[in-house]
mmCIF file of C-alpha atoms in Angstrom:
data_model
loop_
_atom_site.group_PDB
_atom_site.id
_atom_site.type_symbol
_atom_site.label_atom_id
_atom_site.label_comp_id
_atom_site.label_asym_id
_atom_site.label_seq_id
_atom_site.Cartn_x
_atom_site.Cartn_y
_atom_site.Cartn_z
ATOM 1 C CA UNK A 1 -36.949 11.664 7.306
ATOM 2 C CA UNK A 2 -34.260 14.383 9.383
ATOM 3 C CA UNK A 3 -31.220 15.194 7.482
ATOM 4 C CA UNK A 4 -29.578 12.384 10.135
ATOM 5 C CA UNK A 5 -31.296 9.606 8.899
ATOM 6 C CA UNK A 6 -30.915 10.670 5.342
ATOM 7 C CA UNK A 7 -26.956 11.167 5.977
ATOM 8 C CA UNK A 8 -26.965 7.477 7.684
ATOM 9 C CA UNK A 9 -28.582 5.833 5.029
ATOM 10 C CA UNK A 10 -26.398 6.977 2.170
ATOM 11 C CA UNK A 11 -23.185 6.950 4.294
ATOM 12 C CA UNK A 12 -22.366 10.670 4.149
ATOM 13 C CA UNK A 13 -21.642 13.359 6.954
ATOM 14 C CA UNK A 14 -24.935 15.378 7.217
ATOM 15 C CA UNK A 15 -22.785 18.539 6.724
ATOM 16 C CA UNK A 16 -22.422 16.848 3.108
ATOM 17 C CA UNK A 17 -26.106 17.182 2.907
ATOM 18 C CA UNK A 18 -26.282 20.666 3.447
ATOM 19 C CA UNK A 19 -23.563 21.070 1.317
ATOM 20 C CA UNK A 20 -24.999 19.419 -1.277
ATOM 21 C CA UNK A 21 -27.998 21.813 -0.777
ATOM 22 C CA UNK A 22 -26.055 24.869 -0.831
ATOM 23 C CA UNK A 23 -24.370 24.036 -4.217
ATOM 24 C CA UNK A 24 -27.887 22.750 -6.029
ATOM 25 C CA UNK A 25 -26.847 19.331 -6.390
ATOM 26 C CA UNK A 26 -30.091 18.394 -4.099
ATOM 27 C CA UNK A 27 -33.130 20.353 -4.045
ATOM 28 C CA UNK A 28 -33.774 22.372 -1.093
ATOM 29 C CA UNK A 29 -35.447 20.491 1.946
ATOM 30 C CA UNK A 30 -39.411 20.951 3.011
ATOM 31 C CA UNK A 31 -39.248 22.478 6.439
ATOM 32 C CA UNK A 32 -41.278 21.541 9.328
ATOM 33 C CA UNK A 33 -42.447 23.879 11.989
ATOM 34 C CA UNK A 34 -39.748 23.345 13.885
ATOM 35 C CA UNK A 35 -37.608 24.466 11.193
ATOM 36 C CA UNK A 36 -35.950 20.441 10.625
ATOM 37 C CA UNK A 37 -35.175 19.802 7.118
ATOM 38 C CA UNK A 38 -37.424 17.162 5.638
ATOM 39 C CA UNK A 39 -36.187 14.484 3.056
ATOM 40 C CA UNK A 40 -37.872 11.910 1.030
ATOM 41 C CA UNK A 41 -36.742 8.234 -0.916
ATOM 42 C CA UNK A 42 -36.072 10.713 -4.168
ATOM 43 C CA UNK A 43 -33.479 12.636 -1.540
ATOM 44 C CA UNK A 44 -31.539 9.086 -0.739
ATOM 45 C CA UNK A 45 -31.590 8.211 -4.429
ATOM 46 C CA UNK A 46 -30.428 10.877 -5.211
ATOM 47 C CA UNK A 47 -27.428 11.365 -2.836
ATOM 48 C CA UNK A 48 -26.704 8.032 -3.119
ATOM 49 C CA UNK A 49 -26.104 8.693 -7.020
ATOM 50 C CA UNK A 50 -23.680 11.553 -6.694
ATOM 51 C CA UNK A 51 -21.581 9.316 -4.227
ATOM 52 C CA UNK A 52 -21.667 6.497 -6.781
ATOM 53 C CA UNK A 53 -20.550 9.272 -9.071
ATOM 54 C CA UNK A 54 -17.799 10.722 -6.842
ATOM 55 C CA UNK A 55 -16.698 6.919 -6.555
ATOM 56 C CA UNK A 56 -15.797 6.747 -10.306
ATOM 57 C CA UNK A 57 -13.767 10.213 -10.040
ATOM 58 C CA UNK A 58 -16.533 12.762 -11.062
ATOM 59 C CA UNK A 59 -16.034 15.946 -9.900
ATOM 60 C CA UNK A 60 -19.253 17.905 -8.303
ATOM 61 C CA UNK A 61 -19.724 19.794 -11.294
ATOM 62 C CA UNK A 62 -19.730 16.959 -13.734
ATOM 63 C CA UNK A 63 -21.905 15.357 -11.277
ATOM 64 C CA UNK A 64 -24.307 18.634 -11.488
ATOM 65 C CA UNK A 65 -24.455 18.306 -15.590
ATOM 66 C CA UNK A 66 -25.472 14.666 -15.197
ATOM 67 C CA UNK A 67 -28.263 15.659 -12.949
ATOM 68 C CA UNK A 68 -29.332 18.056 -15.034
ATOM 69 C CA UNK A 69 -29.641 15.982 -17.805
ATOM 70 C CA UNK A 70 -31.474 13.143 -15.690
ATOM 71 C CA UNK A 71 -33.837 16.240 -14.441
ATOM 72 C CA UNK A 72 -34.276 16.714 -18.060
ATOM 73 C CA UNK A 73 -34.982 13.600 -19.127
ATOM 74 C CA UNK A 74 -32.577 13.106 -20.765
ATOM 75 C CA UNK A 75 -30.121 9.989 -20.398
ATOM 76 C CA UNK A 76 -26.654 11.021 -19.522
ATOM 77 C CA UNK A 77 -24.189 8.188 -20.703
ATOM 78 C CA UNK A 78 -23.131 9.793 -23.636
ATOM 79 C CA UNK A 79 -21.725 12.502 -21.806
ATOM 80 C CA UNK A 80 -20.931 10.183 -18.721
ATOM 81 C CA UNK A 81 -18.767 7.470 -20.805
ATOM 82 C CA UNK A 82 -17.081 11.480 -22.277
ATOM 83 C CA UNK A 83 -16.140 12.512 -19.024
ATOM 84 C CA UNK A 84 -14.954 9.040 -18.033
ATOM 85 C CA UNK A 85 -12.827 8.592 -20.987
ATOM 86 C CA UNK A 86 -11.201 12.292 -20.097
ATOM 87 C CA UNK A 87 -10.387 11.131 -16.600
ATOM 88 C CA UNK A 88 -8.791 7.710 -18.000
ATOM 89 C CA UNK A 89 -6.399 9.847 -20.146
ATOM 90 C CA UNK A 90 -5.731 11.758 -16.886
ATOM 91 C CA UNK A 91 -5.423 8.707 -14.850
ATOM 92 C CA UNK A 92 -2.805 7.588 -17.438
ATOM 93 C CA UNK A 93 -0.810 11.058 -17.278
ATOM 94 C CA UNK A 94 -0.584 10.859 -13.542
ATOM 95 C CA UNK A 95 0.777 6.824 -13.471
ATOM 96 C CA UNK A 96 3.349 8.214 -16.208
ATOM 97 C CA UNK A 97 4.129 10.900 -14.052
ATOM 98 C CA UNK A 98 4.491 8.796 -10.748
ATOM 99 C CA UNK A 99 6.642 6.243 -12.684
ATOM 100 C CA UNK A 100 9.132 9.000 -13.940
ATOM 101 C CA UNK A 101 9.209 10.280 -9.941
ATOM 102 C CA UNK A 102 9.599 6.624 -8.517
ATOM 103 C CA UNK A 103 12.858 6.156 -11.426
ATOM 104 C CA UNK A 104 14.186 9.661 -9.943
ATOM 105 C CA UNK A 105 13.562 8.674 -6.774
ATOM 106 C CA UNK A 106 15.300 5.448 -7.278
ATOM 107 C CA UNK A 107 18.116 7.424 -8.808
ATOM 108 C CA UNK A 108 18.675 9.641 -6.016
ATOM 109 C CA UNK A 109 18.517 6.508 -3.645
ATOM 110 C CA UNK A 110 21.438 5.230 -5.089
ATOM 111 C CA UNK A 111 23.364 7.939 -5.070
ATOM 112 C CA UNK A 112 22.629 8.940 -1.877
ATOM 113 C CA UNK A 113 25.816 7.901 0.084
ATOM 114 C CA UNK A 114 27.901 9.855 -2.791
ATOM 115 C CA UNK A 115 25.746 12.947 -2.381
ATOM 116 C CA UNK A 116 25.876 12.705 1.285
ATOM 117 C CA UNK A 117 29.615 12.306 1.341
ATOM 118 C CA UNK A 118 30.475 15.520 -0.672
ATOM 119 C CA UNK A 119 32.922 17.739 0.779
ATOM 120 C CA UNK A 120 31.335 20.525 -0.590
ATOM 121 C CA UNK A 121 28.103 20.304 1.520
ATOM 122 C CA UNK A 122 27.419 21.837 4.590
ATOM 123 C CA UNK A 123 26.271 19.825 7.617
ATOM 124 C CA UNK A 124 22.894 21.202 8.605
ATOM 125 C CA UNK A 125 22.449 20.643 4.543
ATOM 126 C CA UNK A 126 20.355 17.694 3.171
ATOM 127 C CA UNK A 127 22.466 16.549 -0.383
ATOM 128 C CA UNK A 128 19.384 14.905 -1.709
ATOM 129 C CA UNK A 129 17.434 17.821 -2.012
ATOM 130 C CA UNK A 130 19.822 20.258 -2.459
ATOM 131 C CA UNK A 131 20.435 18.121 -5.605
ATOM 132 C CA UNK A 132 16.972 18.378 -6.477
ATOM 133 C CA UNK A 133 16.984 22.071 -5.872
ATOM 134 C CA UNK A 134 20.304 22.548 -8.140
ATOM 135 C CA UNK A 135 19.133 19.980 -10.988
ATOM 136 C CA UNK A 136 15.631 20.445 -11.515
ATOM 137 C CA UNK A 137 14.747 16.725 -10.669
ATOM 138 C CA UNK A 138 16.439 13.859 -8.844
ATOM 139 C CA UNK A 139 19.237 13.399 -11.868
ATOM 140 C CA UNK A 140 22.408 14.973 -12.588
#
């Protein structure tokens, strides 16, 4: 099958293909005469299992150990369930971090009217973020 087909059936842009290609991720396509790339069923498996990986956070070059392990024959989930674990802890971080911006943000909303009513600050100013920019974060 054409890169187009192969693109359609996994649900990616065929310049994702060629990507995919260029980085080593998928081996490099036979060639017909006319110089078309030429993919097989191993080709749309094998796309279709970096997207799967992409889909639970994996970055390409996790992705690329994981395949080199499977080319190896060698099963993967030990250092899969690793790498998931590491993004869990990072997934965690973020939703930490997110919750402290949502309280500043909440913060600054109520103070907003105060801030915006200061004498001290000019009209083309914006208090809110000039508060930020004087504070460090959305409290004072």
């Amino acid at each position: 099958m054409r890169i187009g087909e192969l693109a359609r059936r996994v649900g990616v842009n065929p310049k994702t293909v060629r990507y995919y290609e260029n980085i080593g991720l998928l081996a490099s396509a036979e060639r017909t005469s006319a110089g078309y790339r030429v993919y097989g069923e191993g080709d749309v498996d094998r796309v279709g299992f970096i997207k799967a990986a992409q889909r639970l956070g994996m970055r390409l070059d996790e992705i690329a150990e994981v395949l080199a392990l499977r080319d190896a024959d060698t099963r993967p989930c030990g250092y899969v369930r690793r790498v998931l674990r590491e993004h869990v802890v990072s997934i965690d971080d973020r939703i930490a971090e997110l919750r402290r911006l949502r309280t500043q943000l909440v913060d600054l909303d109520a103070r907003a009217e105060e801030l915006a009513a200061d004498p001290d600050v000019g009209s083309a100013s914006c208090p809110l973020i000039d508060n930020v920019r004087s504070h460090g974060d959305a409290r004072t």
